[in-house]
Amino acid sequence: MISRKKLIAGNWKMNKTSADAVALVSDLVAAIGKQNDVEVVVCPPFTALEAVGKGLEGSTVKLGAQNMHPDASGAFTGEIAPPMLRAIFATHVILGHSERRSYFAESDEFINQKVLSALKNQLRPILCVGETLAEREGGSTLKVVQTQTERGLEGVSKEQAAGIVIAYEPVWAIGTGKVATTEQAQEVHAFIRGLLTKLFTEAVAQKVRILYGGSMKPANAAELLAQKDIDGGLIGGASLEARSFADLVNAAIAAK
Ligand code: PEP
């Protein structure tokens, strides 16, 4: 069986000025040192990306964006294009986060355009999928996750697919303090890996990292990260403070 390198990504959302973000990343880099056992990515807001990128020079921590437009340039006021991210050495981009889906009405089709564009521009997409509380209670969790995954990955080739990261984020667990049980999370992660096997191949599915996101913190990380199909975490609240972010990285190192 392939062993997948665990990945811990911090989604800072609309938090931190550029100066605050640089201070946080400097504390984080000091706390985790130059380790290579786990891949670590920080996703600050756009205004802090370049400064944080400079702060990461010489470290093993990578830079990600929280969103992007699929086009390379043009009349899209307020948007950021993939080549702009590449120019400041971003390597990852979060796409289809539930906050983008719900507050900004992003459709699976638009998210799919972004996924294809990220891949074309050598950015690694972190595609977020997950059900709402009503959908879970209505018994449609797997159907929702299937639709979002299949539509989000339409047109992605086998060769490209291995490099994609998927984040399973139950919407009811994001920022609520309600974490999915390890059984709930593992069930959906295994389901996603099965889907990837059908869409691509078993070999590809075994390479794709599937992260859990939704109130993951140092206190619950070890149990989640010990699950067979949980390859890391997409972390919101607990990534806003260097100590808890570093503790999550250490939990992933211990679980590798
Ligand atoms: C997120 O926004 O991707 C997230 C998982 O947030 P939190 O960890 O705060 O639930």
PDB file of C-alpha atoms and ligand atoms in Angstrom:
ATOM      1  CA  MET A   1       0.000   0.000   0.000  1.00  0.00           C
ATOM      2  CA  ILE A   2       1.235   3.487  -0.855  1.00  0.00           C
ATOM      3  CA  SER A   3       2.009   5.659   2.123  1.00  0.00           C
ATOM      4  CA  ARG A   4       0.778   9.155   1.572  1.00  0.00           C
ATOM      5  CA  LYS A   5       2.610  12.141   3.081  1.00  0.00           C
ATOM      6  CA  LYS A   6       0.262  13.834   5.500  1.00  0.00           C
ATOM      7  CA  LEU A   7      -0.692  17.431   4.754  1.00  0.00           C
ATOM      8  CA  ILE A   8      -1.727  20.111   7.238  1.00  0.00           C
ATOM      9  CA  ALA A   9      -3.113  23.274   5.632  1.00  0.00           C
ATOM     10  CA  GLY A  10      -4.126  26.393   7.526  1.00  0.00           C
ATOM     11  CA  ASN A  11      -7.023  28.399   6.134  1.00  0.00           C
ATOM     12  CA  TRP A  12      -6.782  31.827   7.750  1.00  0.00           C
ATOM     13  CA  LYS A  13      -9.953  33.020   6.006  1.00  0.00           C
ATOM     14  CA  MET A  14     -10.568  36.784   6.353  1.00  0.00           C
ATOM     15  CA  ASN A  15      -8.248  37.151   9.356  1.00  0.00           C
ATOM     16  CA  LYS A  16      -4.878  38.841   9.885  1.00  0.00           C
ATOM     17  CA  THR A  17      -3.429  41.996   8.431  1.00  0.00           C
ATOM     18  CA  SER A  18      -0.270  41.489   6.433  1.00  0.00           C
ATOM     19  CA  ALA A  19       1.866  42.384   9.486  1.00  0.00           C
ATOM     20  CA  ASP A  20      -0.084  40.009  11.745  1.00  0.00           C
ATOM     21  CA  ALA A  21       0.175  37.224   9.180  1.00  0.00           C
ATOM     22  CA  VAL A  22       3.949  37.647   8.887  1.00  0.00           C
ATOM     23  CA  ALA A  23       4.280  37.536  12.681  1.00  0.00           C
ATOM     24  CA  LEU A  24       2.170  34.359  12.839  1.00  0.00           C
ATOM     25  CA  VAL A  25       4.145  32.606  10.145  1.00  0.00           C
ATOM     26  CA  SER A  26       7.423  33.549  11.761  1.00  0.00           C
ATOM     27  CA  ASP A  27       6.250  32.013  15.060  1.00  0.00           C
ATOM     28  CA  LEU A  28       4.959  28.947  13.215  1.00  0.00           C
ATOM     29  CA  VAL A  29       8.214  28.366  11.337  1.00  0.00           C
ATOM     30  CA  ALA A  30      10.157  28.748  14.605  1.00  0.00           C
ATOM     31  CA  ALA A  31       7.842  26.269  16.342  1.00  0.00           C
ATOM     32  CA  ILE A  32       7.895  23.503  13.732  1.00  0.00           C
ATOM     33  CA  GLY A  33      11.472  23.873  12.498  1.00  0.00           C
ATOM     34  CA  LYS A  34      12.643  22.525   9.153  1.00  0.00           C
ATOM     35  CA  GLN A  35      10.755  19.265   9.044  1.00  0.00           C
ATOM     36  CA  ASN A  36       9.898  17.308   5.921  1.00  0.00           C
ATOM     37  CA  ASP A  37       7.822  14.502   7.383  1.00  0.00           C
ATOM     38  CA  VAL A  38       4.561  16.347   6.861  1.00  0.00           C
ATOM     39  CA  GLU A  39       3.634  18.883   4.160  1.00  0.00           C
ATOM     40  CA  VAL A  40       2.530  22.171   5.713  1.00  0.00           C
ATOM     41  CA  VAL A  41       0.686  24.896   3.793  1.00  0.00           C
ATOM     42  CA  VAL A  42      -0.533  28.280   4.993  1.00  0.00           C
ATOM     43  CA  CYS A  43      -3.340  30.080   3.163  1.00  0.00           C
ATOM     44  CA  PRO A  44      -3.438  33.734   4.244  1.00  0.00           C
ATOM     45  CA  PRO A  45      -5.794  36.351   2.782  1.00  0.00           C
ATOM     46  CA  PHE A  46      -4.723  37.850  -0.563  1.00  0.00           C
ATOM     47  CA  THR A  47      -3.294  41.049   0.933  1.00  0.00           C
ATOM     48  CA  ALA A  48      -0.837  39.029   3.035  1.00  0.00           C
ATOM     49  CA  LEU A  49       0.186  36.394   0.469  1.00  0.00           C
ATOM     50  CA  GLU A  50       3.297  38.043  -0.861  1.00  0.00           C
ATOM     51  CA  ALA A  51       4.642  39.116   2.530  1.00  0.00           C
ATOM     52  CA  VAL A  52       3.963  35.686   4.031  1.00  0.00           C
ATOM     53  CA  GLY A  53       5.686  34.076   1.016  1.00  0.00           C
ATOM     54  CA  LYS A  54       8.796  36.132   1.784  1.00  0.00           C
ATOM     55  CA  GLY A  55       8.536  35.110   5.433  1.00  0.00           C
ATOM     56  CA  LEU A  56       8.519  31.463   4.365  1.00  0.00           C
ATOM     57  CA  GLU A  57      11.756  31.668   2.391  1.00  0.00           C
ATOM     58  CA  GLY A  58      14.216  29.066   3.679  1.00  0.00           C
ATOM     59  CA  SER A  59      11.470  27.082   5.429  1.00  0.00           C
ATOM     60  CA  THR A  60       9.661  23.964   4.233  1.00  0.00           C
ATOM     61  CA  VAL A  61       6.228  25.550   4.701  1.00  0.00           C
ATOM     62  CA  LYS A  62       4.355  26.223   1.454  1.00  0.00           C
ATOM     63  CA  LEU A  63       2.097  29.058   0.385  1.00  0.00           C
ATOM     64  CA  GLY A  64      -1.525  28.648  -0.678  1.00  0.00           C
ATOM     65  CA  ALA A  65      -4.363  30.958  -1.686  1.00  0.00           C
ATOM     66  CA  GLN A  66      -7.946  30.672  -0.474  1.00  0.00           C
ATOM     67  CA  ASN A  67      -9.541  31.167  -3.875  1.00  0.00           C
ATOM     68  CA  MET A  68      -8.828  32.335  -7.433  1.00  0.00           C
ATOM     69  CA  HIS A  69     -10.604  33.132 -10.691  1.00  0.00           C
ATOM     70  CA  PRO A  70     -10.258  30.552 -13.474  1.00  0.00           C
ATOM     71  CA  ASP A  71      -9.215  33.084 -16.144  1.00  0.00           C
ATOM     72  CA  ALA A  72      -5.631  34.217 -16.604  1.00  0.00           C
ATOM     73  CA  SER A  73      -6.519  37.921 -16.797  1.00  0.00           C
ATOM     74  CA  GLY A  74      -9.369  40.216 -17.767  1.00  0.00           C
ATOM     75  CA  ALA A  75     -12.265  42.355 -16.638  1.00  0.00           C
ATOM     76  CA  PHE A  76     -13.127  40.626 -13.356  1.00  0.00           C
ATOM     77  CA  THR A  77     -13.062  43.375 -10.767  1.00  0.00           C
ATOM     78  CA  GLY A  78     -11.909  42.187  -7.375  1.00  0.00           C
ATOM     79  CA  GLU A  79     -10.634  38.827  -8.583  1.00  0.00           C
ATOM     80  CA  ILE A  80      -7.181  37.230  -8.560  1.00  0.00           C
ATOM     81  CA  ALA A  81      -5.792  35.154 -11.458  1.00  0.00           C
ATOM     82  CA  PRO A  82      -3.707  31.954 -11.287  1.00  0.00           C
ATOM     83  CA  PRO A  83      -0.579  33.510 -12.885  1.00  0.00           C
ATOM     84  CA  MET A  84      -0.672  36.202 -10.174  1.00  0.00           C
ATOM     85  CA  LEU A  85      -0.497  33.457  -7.557  1.00  0.00           C
ATOM     86  CA  ARG A  86       2.301  31.678  -9.392  1.00  0.00           C
ATOM     87  CA  ALA A  87       4.249  34.922  -9.620  1.00  0.00           C
ATOM     88  CA  ILE A  88       4.437  35.131  -5.843  1.00  0.00           C
ATOM     89  CA  PHE A  89       5.335  31.438  -5.540  1.00  0.00           C
ATOM     90  CA  ALA A  90       2.031  30.116  -4.267  1.00  0.00           C
ATOM     91  CA  THR A  91       1.853  26.352  -4.787  1.00  0.00           C
ATOM     92  CA  HIS A  92      -1.645  25.495  -3.538  1.00  0.00           C
ATOM     93  CA  VAL A  93      -5.132  26.951  -3.807  1.00  0.00           C
ATOM     94  CA  ILE A  94      -8.262  26.128  -1.808  1.00  0.00           C
ATOM     95  CA  LEU A  95     -11.246  25.781  -4.177  1.00  0.00           C
ATOM     96  CA  GLY A  96     -14.927  25.277  -3.482  1.00  0.00           C
ATOM     97  CA  HIS A  97     -14.782  26.015   0.230  1.00  0.00           C
ATOM     98  CA  SER A  98     -18.302  25.802   1.669  1.00  0.00           C
ATOM     99  CA  GLU A  99     -18.167  29.511   2.540  1.00  0.00           C
ATOM    100  CA  ARG A 100     -17.558  30.269  -1.156  1.00  0.00           C
ATOM    101  CA  ARG A 101     -20.326  27.884  -2.167  1.00  0.00           C
ATOM    102  CA  SER A 102     -22.889  29.319   0.239  1.00  0.00           C
ATOM    103  CA  TYR A 103     -22.044  33.049   0.598  1.00  0.00           C
ATOM    104  CA  PHE A 104     -20.806  33.609  -2.961  1.00  0.00           C
ATOM    105  CA  ALA A 105     -23.053  31.118  -4.758  1.00  0.00           C
ATOM    106  CA  GLU A 106     -20.200  29.231  -6.380  1.00  0.00           C
ATOM    107  CA  SER A 107     -21.530  26.333  -8.430  1.00  0.00           C
ATOM    108  CA  ASP A 108     -19.881  22.973  -9.018  1.00  0.00           C
ATOM    109  CA  GLU A 109     -19.418  24.030 -12.638  1.00  0.00           C
ATOM    110  CA  PHE A 110     -17.533  27.219 -11.728  1.00  0.00           C
ATOM    111  CA  ILE A 111     -15.451  25.351  -9.154  1.00  0.00           C
ATOM    112  CA  ASN A 112     -14.607  22.778 -11.824  1.00  0.00           C
ATOM    113  CA  GLN A 113     -13.374  25.560 -14.131  1.00  0.00           C
ATOM    114  CA  LYS A 114     -11.112  26.733 -11.299  1.00  0.00           C
ATOM    115  CA  VAL A 115      -9.798  23.213 -10.651  1.00  0.00           C
ATOM    116  CA  LEU A 116      -8.887  22.794 -14.343  1.00  0.00           C
ATOM    117  CA  SER A 117      -7.305  26.227 -14.446  1.00  0.00           C
ATOM    118  CA  ALA A 118      -5.281  25.620 -11.268  1.00  0.00           C
ATOM    119  CA  LEU A 119      -3.897  22.405 -12.743  1.00  0.00           C
ATOM    120  CA  LYS A 120      -3.081  24.145 -16.028  1.00  0.00           C
ATOM    121  CA  ASN A 121      -1.176  26.761 -14.050  1.00  0.00           C
ATOM    122  CA  GLN A 122       0.748  24.261 -11.913  1.00  0.00           C
ATOM    123  CA  LEU A 123      -1.169  25.110  -8.755  1.00  0.00           C
ATOM    124  CA  ARG A 124      -2.283  22.218  -6.554  1.00  0.00           C
ATOM    125  CA  PRO A 125      -6.038  22.469  -5.926  1.00  0.00           C
ATOM    126  CA  ILE A 126      -7.446  21.647  -2.501  1.00  0.00           C
ATOM    127  CA  LEU A 127     -11.010  20.861  -3.554  1.00  0.00           C
ATOM    128  CA  CYS A 128     -13.474  21.135  -0.647  1.00  0.00           C
ATOM    129  CA  VAL A 129     -16.587  19.000  -0.487  1.00  0.00           C
ATOM    130  CA  GLY A 130     -19.070  18.351   2.292  1.00  0.00           C
ATOM    131  CA  GLU A 131     -22.680  18.162   3.330  1.00  0.00           C
ATOM    132  CA  THR A 132     -24.831  20.534   5.388  1.00  0.00           C
ATOM    133  CA  LEU A 133     -26.509  19.417   8.604  1.00  0.00           C
ATOM    134  CA  ALA A 134     -29.876  19.130   6.822  1.00  0.00           C
ATOM    135  CA  GLU A 135     -28.289  16.941   4.153  1.00  0.00           C
ATOM    136  CA  ARG A 136     -26.668  14.678   6.765  1.00  0.00           C
ATOM    137  CA  GLU A 137     -29.906  14.404   8.695  1.00  0.00           C
ATOM    138  CA  GLY A 138     -31.771  13.721   5.467  1.00  0.00           C
ATOM    139  CA  GLY A 139     -29.431  10.815   4.698  1.00  0.00           C
ATOM    140  CA  SER A 140     -27.891  12.362   1.574  1.00  0.00           C
ATOM    141  CA  THR A 141     -24.299  12.882   2.770  1.00  0.00           C
ATOM    142  CA  LEU A 142     -22.704  10.439   0.344  1.00  0.00           C
ATOM    143  CA  LYS A 143     -24.806  11.607  -2.597  1.00  0.00           C
ATOM    144  CA  VAL A 144     -23.844  15.261  -1.968  1.00  0.00           C
ATOM    145  CA  VAL A 145     -20.172  14.403  -1.605  1.00  0.00           C
ATOM    146  CA  GLN A 146     -20.315  12.266  -4.748  1.00  0.00           C
ATOM    147  CA  THR A 147     -21.900  15.034  -6.833  1.00  0.00           C
ATOM    148  CA  GLN A 148     -19.474  17.693  -5.605  1.00  0.00           C
ATOM    149  CA  THR A 149     -16.470  15.436  -6.176  1.00  0.00           C
ATOM    150  CA  GLU A 150     -17.523  14.187  -9.614  1.00  0.00           C
ATOM    151  CA  ARG A 151     -18.559  17.621 -10.887  1.00  0.00           C
ATOM    152  CA  GLY A 152     -15.526  19.304  -9.356  1.00  0.00           C
ATOM    153  CA  LEU A 153     -13.161  16.875 -11.077  1.00  0.00           C
ATOM    154  CA  GLU A 154     -14.823  16.737 -14.498  1.00  0.00           C
ATOM    155  CA  GLY A 155     -12.229  16.788 -17.272  1.00  0.00           C
ATOM    156  CA  VAL A 156      -9.301  16.113 -14.923  1.00  0.00           C
ATOM    157  CA  SER A 157      -6.954  13.531 -16.435  1.00  0.00           C
ATOM    158  CA  LYS A 158      -5.563  10.495 -14.625  1.00  0.00           C
ATOM    159  CA  GLU A 159      -2.125  12.063 -14.691  1.00  0.00           C
ATOM    160  CA  GLN A 160      -3.402  15.296 -13.124  1.00  0.00           C
ATOM    161  CA  ALA A 161      -5.645  13.591 -10.584  1.00  0.00           C
ATOM    162  CA  ALA A 162      -2.889  12.143  -8.418  1.00  0.00           C
ATOM    163  CA  GLY A 163      -1.734  15.669  -7.561  1.00  0.00           C
ATOM    164  CA  ILE A 164      -5.102  16.890  -6.389  1.00  0.00           C
ATOM    165  CA  VAL A 165      -5.981  17.256  -2.724  1.00  0.00           C
ATOM    166  CA  ILE A 166      -9.562  16.797  -1.553  1.00  0.00           C
ATOM    167  CA  ALA A 167     -10.799  18.221   1.731  1.00  0.00           C
ATOM    168  CA  TYR A 168     -13.865  16.604   3.239  1.00  0.00           C
ATOM    169  CA  GLU A 169     -15.430  19.351   5.312  1.00  0.00           C
ATOM    170  CA  PRO A 170     -18.867  18.665   6.761  1.00  0.00           C
ATOM    171  CA  VAL A 171     -20.417  22.139   6.741  1.00  0.00           C
ATOM    172  CA  TRP A 172     -21.990  21.568  10.164  1.00  0.00           C
ATOM    173  CA  ALA A 173     -18.517  21.038  11.660  1.00  0.00           C
ATOM    174  CA  ILE A 174     -16.838  24.153  10.231  1.00  0.00           C
ATOM    175  CA  GLY A 175     -16.194  26.776  12.880  1.00  0.00           C
ATOM    176  CA  THR A 176     -18.849  25.268  15.142  1.00  0.00           C
ATOM    177  CA  GLY A 177     -16.702  23.242  17.543  1.00  0.00           C
ATOM    178  CA  LYS A 178     -18.711  20.153  16.463  1.00  0.00           C
ATOM    179  CA  VAL A 179     -16.239  17.702  15.024  1.00  0.00           C
ATOM    180  CA  ALA A 180     -17.305  14.664  12.987  1.00  0.00           C
ATOM    181  CA  THR A 181     -16.721  11.393  14.820  1.00  0.00           C
ATOM    182  CA  THR A 182     -13.784   9.391  13.532  1.00  0.00           C
ATOM    183  CA  GLU A 183     -16.278   6.841  12.149  1.00  0.00           C
ATOM    184  CA  GLN A 184     -18.292   9.514  10.313  1.00  0.00           C
ATOM    185  CA  ALA A 185     -15.142  11.045   8.842  1.00  0.00           C
ATOM    186  CA  GLN A 186     -13.488   7.742   7.888  1.00  0.00           C
ATOM    187  CA  GLU A 187     -16.694   6.531   6.221  1.00  0.00           C
ATOM    188  CA  VAL A 188     -16.818   9.549   3.920  1.00  0.00           C
ATOM    189  CA  HIS A 189     -13.061   9.526   3.254  1.00  0.00           C
ATOM    190  CA  ALA A 190     -13.198   5.850   2.248  1.00  0.00           C
ATOM    191  CA  PHE A 191     -16.209   6.634   0.057  1.00  0.00           C
ATOM    192  CA  ILE A 192     -14.289   9.443  -1.680  1.00  0.00           C
ATOM    193  CA  ARG A 193     -11.320   7.143  -2.257  1.00  0.00           C
ATOM    194  CA  GLY A 194     -13.679   4.574  -3.775  1.00  0.00           C
ATOM    195  CA  LEU A 195     -15.095   7.253  -6.064  1.00  0.00           C
ATOM    196  CA  LEU A 196     -11.588   8.256  -7.144  1.00  0.00           C
ATOM    197  CA  THR A 197     -10.899   4.619  -7.972  1.00  0.00           C
ATOM    198  CA  LYS A 198     -13.970   4.579 -10.234  1.00  0.00           C
ATOM    199  CA  LEU A 199     -13.189   7.944 -11.809  1.00  0.00           C
ATOM    200  CA  PHE A 200      -9.477   7.313 -12.328  1.00  0.00           C
ATOM    201  CA  THR A 201      -7.735   4.126 -11.160  1.00  0.00           C
ATOM    202  CA  GLU A 202      -6.932   2.413  -7.894  1.00  0.00           C
ATOM    203  CA  ALA A 203      -3.300   3.546  -8.218  1.00  0.00           C
ATOM    204  CA  VAL A 204      -4.377   7.184  -8.604  1.00  0.00           C
ATOM    205  CA  ALA A 205      -6.885   6.951  -5.756  1.00  0.00           C
ATOM    206  CA  GLN A 206      -4.175   5.626  -3.461  1.00  0.00           C
ATOM    207  CA  LYS A 207      -2.017   8.677  -4.176  1.00  0.00           C
ATOM    208  CA  VAL A 208      -4.626  11.405  -3.561  1.00  0.00           C
ATOM    209  CA  ARG A 209      -4.522  13.063  -0.154  1.00  0.00           C
ATOM    210  CA  ILE A 210      -7.948  13.442   1.443  1.00  0.00           C
ATOM    211  CA  LEU A 211      -7.961  15.948   4.298  1.00  0.00           C
ATOM    212  CA  TYR A 212     -10.538  16.301   7.026  1.00  0.00           C
ATOM    213  CA  GLY A 213     -11.726  19.805   7.913  1.00  0.00           C
ATOM    214  CA  GLY A 214     -14.188  20.961  10.540  1.00  0.00           C
ATOM    215  CA  SER A 215     -13.173  22.001  14.050  1.00  0.00           C
ATOM    216  CA  MET A 216      -9.985  19.933  13.957  1.00  0.00           C
ATOM    217  CA  LYS A 217      -7.749  20.908  16.855  1.00  0.00           C
ATOM    218  CA  PRO A 218      -4.831  19.422  18.808  1.00  0.00           C
ATOM    219  CA  ALA A 219      -7.217  17.653  21.202  1.00  0.00           C
ATOM    220  CA  ASN A 220      -9.028  15.655  18.486  1.00  0.00           C
ATOM    221  CA  ALA A 221      -6.394  15.475  15.727  1.00  0.00           C
ATOM    222  CA  ALA A 222      -4.558  12.299  16.738  1.00  0.00           C
ATOM    223  CA  GLU A 223      -7.668  10.144  16.561  1.00  0.00           C
ATOM    224  CA  LEU A 224      -8.768  11.564  13.212  1.00  0.00           C
ATOM    225  CA  LEU A 225      -5.278  11.372  11.687  1.00  0.00           C
ATOM    226  CA  ALA A 226      -4.956   7.728  12.721  1.00  0.00           C
ATOM    227  CA  GLN A 227      -7.790   6.761  10.345  1.00  0.00           C
ATOM    228  CA  LYS A 228      -6.732   4.841   7.252  1.00  0.00           C
ATOM    229  CA  ASP A 229      -8.097   7.340   4.722  1.00  0.00           C
ATOM    230  CA  ILE A 230      -7.521  10.621   6.583  1.00  0.00           C
ATOM    231  CA  ASP A 231      -4.340  12.111   5.174  1.00  0.00           C
ATOM    232  CA  GLY A 232      -4.244  15.407   7.012  1.00  0.00           C
ATOM    233  CA  GLY A 233      -6.345  18.392   7.902  1.00  0.00           C
ATOM    234  CA  LEU A 234      -7.630  21.668   6.527  1.00  0.00           C
ATOM    235  CA  ILE A 235      -7.649  23.825   9.617  1.00  0.00           C
ATOM    236  CA  GLY A 236      -9.486  27.090  10.174  1.00  0.00           C
ATOM    237  CA  GLY A 237      -9.681  28.397  13.751  1.00  0.00           C
ATOM    238  CA  ALA A 238      -6.808  26.350  15.180  1.00  0.00           C
ATOM    239  CA  SER A 239      -4.413  27.588  12.474  1.00  0.00           C
ATOM    240  CA  LEU A 240      -4.712  31.213  13.625  1.00  0.00           C
ATOM    241  CA  GLU A 241      -2.384  30.687  16.530  1.00  0.00           C
ATOM    242  CA  ALA A 242       1.180  29.348  16.112  1.00  0.00           C
ATOM    243  CA  ARG A 243       1.091  27.007  19.116  1.00  0.00           C
ATOM    244  CA  SER A 244      -2.069  25.135  18.119  1.00  0.00           C
ATOM    245  CA  PHE A 245      -1.044  25.032  14.447  1.00  0.00           C
ATOM    246  CA  ALA A 246       2.370  23.590  15.422  1.00  0.00           C
ATOM    247  CA  ASP A 247       0.665  21.057  17.706  1.00  0.00           C
ATOM    248  CA  LEU A 248      -1.451  19.913  14.759  1.00  0.00           C
ATOM    249  CA  VAL A 249       1.658  19.536  12.603  1.00  0.00           C
ATOM    250  CA  ASN A 250       3.248  17.494  15.395  1.00  0.00           C
ATOM    251  CA  ALA A 251       0.137  15.324  15.652  1.00  0.00           C
ATOM    252  CA  ALA A 252       0.430  14.632  11.911  1.00  0.00           C
ATOM    253  CA  ILE A 253       4.128  13.797  12.278  1.00  0.00           C
ATOM    254  CA  ALA A 254       3.266  11.355  15.080  1.00  0.00           C
ATOM    255  CA  ALA A 255       0.536   9.776  12.929  1.00  0.00           C
ATOM    256  CA  LYS A 256       2.619   9.374   9.772  1.00  0.00           C
TER     257      LYS A 256
HETATM  258  C1  PEP B   1     -12.297  25.574   7.358  1.00  0.00           C
HETATM  259  O1  PEP B   1     -12.779  26.663   7.256  1.00  0.00           O
HETATM  260  O2  PEP B   1     -11.814  25.026   6.346  1.00  0.00           O
HETATM  261  C2  PEP B   1     -12.314  24.924   8.666  1.00  0.00           C
HETATM  262  C3  PEP B   1     -12.119  23.636   8.719  1.00  0.00           C
HETATM  263  O3  PEP B   1     -12.570  25.726   9.760  1.00  0.00           O
HETATM  264  P1  PEP B   1     -12.520  25.285  11.323  1.00  0.00           P
HETATM  265  O4  PEP B   1     -11.277  24.471  11.526  1.00  0.00           O
HETATM  266  O5  PEP B   1     -12.493  26.567  12.071  1.00  0.00           O
HETATM  267  O6  PEP B   1     -13.748  24.476  11.582  1.00  0.00           O
END
